[in-house]
Every structure is written in structure tokens, then in C-alpha cells.
């Protein structure tokens, strides 16, 4: 992992553990990620959508690591 990635994880983990552990993306964000995942599965993802989906994957990884450190 890059140092910038680790700095973000450390920052998130520095918040109150219950706040970090309880974080959930909005329903709109969840639905968008599911939509993009479906388009990927169907082979219909545009390059712009691929970048957006990659961003979701990276952010999910950051949050998972931050939650683990916070707890």
C-alpha cells in the first residue's frame, strides 16, 4: 500500500471507533456500485464507469482497513 493510502487509513482510524465501525455508504452509493458491478459482469462497462468502480473498490479497502484498526 502507498504511504498516502496508509495516511488516510490512519486518519479514519483516529476517529471514535464506534463512528468508524458504524460507517455505511448511502443507499445511493450502494446502488451505484451494484449497478456498475452488474455492468462489469455483463461486459458493458465504459472506461469512465471502470474508473468509477475502481474508486469504489479502493475506498472500500480503505474503510475496511480503517474499521479494523479502529476496533
XYZ file of N, CA, C and O in Angstrom:
284
model
N 0.832 -1.181 0.000
C 0.000 0.000 0.000
C 0.878 1.246 0.000
O 1.930 1.267 0.596
N 0.368 2.268 -0.659
C 1.129 3.512 -0.710
C 1.049 4.229 0.634
O 0.163 3.979 1.450
N 1.989 5.099 0.858
C 2.020 5.868 2.107
C 0.770 6.740 2.216
O 0.187 6.861 3.305
N 0.319 7.336 1.113
C -0.885 8.176 1.144
C -2.096 7.342 1.574
O -2.918 7.795 2.371
N -2.194 6.140 1.046
C -3.278 5.236 1.404
C -3.255 4.976 2.910
O -4.280 5.062 3.594
N -2.088 4.668 3.448
C -1.942 4.385 4.875
C -2.264 5.613 5.720
O -2.849 5.489 6.800
N -1.916 6.806 5.250
C -2.237 8.027 5.992
C -3.743 8.210 6.103
O -4.247 8.601 7.161
N -4.457 7.922 5.049
C -5.915 8.047 5.071
C -6.505 7.019 6.032
O -7.387 7.337 6.828
N -6.011 5.794 5.980
C -6.482 4.752 6.895
C -6.222 5.181 8.338
O -7.105 5.073 9.204
N -5.028 5.678 8.629
C -4.690 6.114 9.980
C -5.600 7.257 10.434
O -6.046 7.288 11.585
N -5.881 8.193 9.547
C -6.772 9.310 9.879
C -8.160 8.790 10.236
O -8.729 9.166 11.259
N -8.695 7.915 9.396
C -10.028 7.374 9.645
C -10.046 6.578 10.954
O -10.999 6.678 11.716
N -9.016 5.821 11.192
C -8.950 5.005 12.404
C -8.794 5.860 13.652
O -9.095 5.414 14.750
N -8.354 7.099 13.477
C -8.191 8.007 14.607
C -9.491 8.617 15.090
O -9.524 9.259 16.138
N -10.568 8.434 14.351
C -11.880 8.916 14.784
C -12.384 7.966 15.875
O -11.825 6.897 16.084
N -13.453 8.330 16.505
C -14.038 7.462 17.530
C -14.325 6.094 16.906
O -14.926 6.020 15.837
N -13.856 5.021 17.546
C -14.012 3.681 16.964
C -15.440 3.343 16.551
O -15.666 2.755 15.504
N -16.414 3.741 17.366
C -17.794 3.419 17.015
C -18.264 4.186 15.787
O -19.073 3.685 15.004
N -17.716 5.370 15.575
C -18.067 6.163 14.392
C -17.498 5.499 13.139
O -18.194 5.325 12.142
N -16.243 5.110 13.206
C -15.605 4.455 12.059
C -16.271 3.109 11.794
O -16.639 2.797 10.657
N -16.449 2.310 12.828
C -17.021 0.976 12.664
C -18.456 1.035 12.147
O -18.900 0.143 11.427
N -19.171 2.090 12.486
C -20.562 2.206 12.078
C -20.782 2.866 10.736
O -21.921 2.969 10.277
N -19.711 3.303 10.104
C -19.879 3.999 8.824
C -20.503 3.079 7.778
O -20.094 1.930 7.626
N -21.477 3.591 7.085
C -22.086 2.901 5.953
C -22.285 3.917 4.834
O -22.707 5.050 5.088
N -21.982 3.539 3.603
C -22.246 4.445 2.497
C -23.752 4.647 2.329
O -24.553 3.826 2.813
N -24.111 5.706 1.651
C -25.528 5.979 1.411
C -26.127 4.894 0.520
O -25.408 4.202 -0.212
N -27.440 4.777 0.566
C -28.129 3.813 -0.291
C -27.854 4.122 -1.759
O -27.669 3.210 -2.568
N -27.795 5.394 -2.092
C -27.498 5.813 -3.474
C -26.126 5.302 -3.911
O -25.967 4.790 -5.030
N -25.145 5.410 -3.040
C -23.798 4.940 -3.356
C -23.773 3.425 -3.503
O -23.148 2.895 -4.440
N -24.454 2.735 -2.620
C -24.521 1.272 -2.709
C -25.155 0.850 -4.030
O -24.640 -0.031 -4.727
N -26.251 1.488 -4.377
C -26.950 1.146 -5.617
C -26.081 1.431 -6.842
O -26.075 0.643 -7.792
N -25.339 2.532 -6.809
C -24.468 2.862 -7.942
C -23.367 1.816 -8.087
O -23.064 1.364 -9.197
N -22.757 1.425 -6.983
C -21.704 0.415 -7.034
C -22.256 -0.915 -7.551
O -21.605 -1.585 -8.361
N -23.446 -1.276 -7.128
C -24.061 -2.517 -7.601
C -24.372 -2.429 -9.098
O -24.165 -3.401 -9.829
N -24.847 -1.283 -9.534
C -25.132 -1.074 -10.955
C -23.855 -1.245 -11.784
O -23.838 -1.953 -12.791
N -22.789 -0.594 -11.332
C -21.521 -0.686 -12.064
C -20.983 -2.115 -12.050
O -20.456 -2.588 -13.066
N -21.123 -2.801 -10.930
C -20.676 -4.198 -10.852
C -21.446 -5.063 -11.841
O -20.867 -5.947 -12.485
N -22.731 -4.816 -11.961
C -23.543 -5.548 -12.923
C -23.117 -5.287 -14.352
O -23.051 -6.207 -15.178
N -22.812 -4.031 -14.645
C -22.347 -3.689 -15.998
C -21.002 -4.336 -16.288
O -20.753 -4.781 -17.404
N -20.142 -4.428 -15.275
C -18.855 -5.108 -15.452
C -19.090 -6.583 -15.767
O -18.497 -7.125 -16.709
N -19.956 -7.207 -14.996
C -20.265 -8.625 -15.192
C -20.816 -8.881 -16.596
O -20.498 -9.888 -17.219
N -21.624 -7.945 -17.095
C -22.242 -8.076 -18.422
C -21.313 -7.646 -19.555
O -21.698 -7.726 -20.723
N -20.122 -7.149 -19.206
C -19.185 -6.685 -20.220
C -19.580 -5.378 -20.876
O -19.182 -5.099 -21.999
N -20.360 -4.569 -20.178
C -20.890 -3.326 -20.741
C -20.304 -2.065 -20.097
O -20.750 -0.967 -20.375
N -19.322 -2.219 -19.246
C -18.755 -1.093 -18.508
C -17.949 -0.188 -19.435
O -17.098 -0.657 -20.186
N -18.231 1.118 -19.388
C -17.456 2.074 -20.175
C -16.147 2.366 -19.441
O -16.033 2.092 -18.236
N -15.157 2.956 -20.116
C -13.909 3.311 -19.431
C -14.143 4.258 -18.242
O -13.509 4.109 -17.197
N -15.061 5.196 -18.391
C -15.360 6.120 -17.293
C -15.980 5.386 -16.113
O -15.657 5.645 -14.954
N -16.882 4.451 -16.415
C -17.502 3.662 -15.359
C -16.477 2.749 -14.690
O -16.541 2.533 -13.477
N -15.538 2.243 -15.456
C -14.487 1.392 -14.887
C -13.660 2.174 -13.875
O -13.321 1.654 -12.805
N -13.350 3.422 -14.182
C -12.600 4.264 -13.246
C -13.414 4.519 -11.981
O -12.892 4.485 -10.867
N -14.711 4.762 -12.165
C -15.580 4.997 -11.018
C -15.662 3.752 -10.138
O -15.552 3.840 -8.910
N -15.833 2.592 -10.751
C -15.904 1.342 -9.998
C -14.589 1.073 -9.279
O -14.578 0.652 -8.120
N -13.479 1.342 -9.929
C -12.172 1.176 -9.296
C -12.064 2.069 -8.060
O -11.527 1.644 -7.033
N -12.597 3.271 -8.151
C -12.604 4.169 -6.996
C -13.398 3.596 -5.836
O -12.977 3.670 -4.680
N -14.564 3.010 -6.140
C -15.363 2.374 -5.100
C -14.582 1.254 -4.428
O -14.598 1.115 -3.202
N -13.902 0.447 -5.225
C -13.135 -0.681 -4.683
C -12.020 -0.176 -3.768
O -11.810 -0.711 -2.671
N -11.328 0.855 -4.195
C -10.246 1.411 -3.374
C -10.781 1.998 -2.074
O -10.189 1.796 -1.004
N -11.892 2.725 -2.163
C -12.463 3.311 -0.954
C -12.974 2.237 0.004
O -12.827 2.372 1.223
N -13.540 1.175 -0.531
C -13.988 0.070 0.316
C -12.802 -0.546 1.052
O -12.896 -0.878 2.239
N -11.690 -0.668 0.380
C -10.486 -1.206 1.005
C -10.001 -0.290 2.122
O -9.630 -0.763 3.206
N -10.010 1.005 1.878
C -9.600 1.973 2.904
C -10.503 1.848 4.125
O -10.032 1.769 5.262
N -11.818 1.809 3.900
C -12.741 1.746 5.024
C -12.603 0.436 5.800
O -12.657 0.430 7.029
N -12.407 -0.662 5.104
C -12.243 -1.942 5.774
C -11.007 -1.930 6.672
O -11.056 -2.396 7.823
N -9.926 -1.379 6.179
C -8.695 -1.301 6.978
C -8.850 -0.348 8.137
O -8.395 -0.610 9.256
N -9.510 0.791 7.906
C -9.725 1.769 8.973
C -10.611 1.184 10.068
O -10.343 1.353 11.267
N -11.672 0.462 9.672
C -12.547 -0.164 10.651
C -11.771 -1.200 11.475
O -11.927 -1.273 12.691
N -10.936 -1.980 10.813
C -10.142 -2.988 11.528
C -9.206 -2.338 12.527
O -9.063 -2.804 13.661
N -8.572 -1.249 12.135
C -7.647 -0.565 13.059
C -8.396 0.116 14.200
O -7.901 0.170 15.328
N -9.563 0.664 13.888
C -10.347 1.370 14.912
C -10.836 0.400 15.984
O -10.933 0.770 17.150
N -11.131 -0.815 15.566
C -11.654 -1.795 16.532
C -10.507 -2.523 17.211
O -10.607 -3.082 18.241
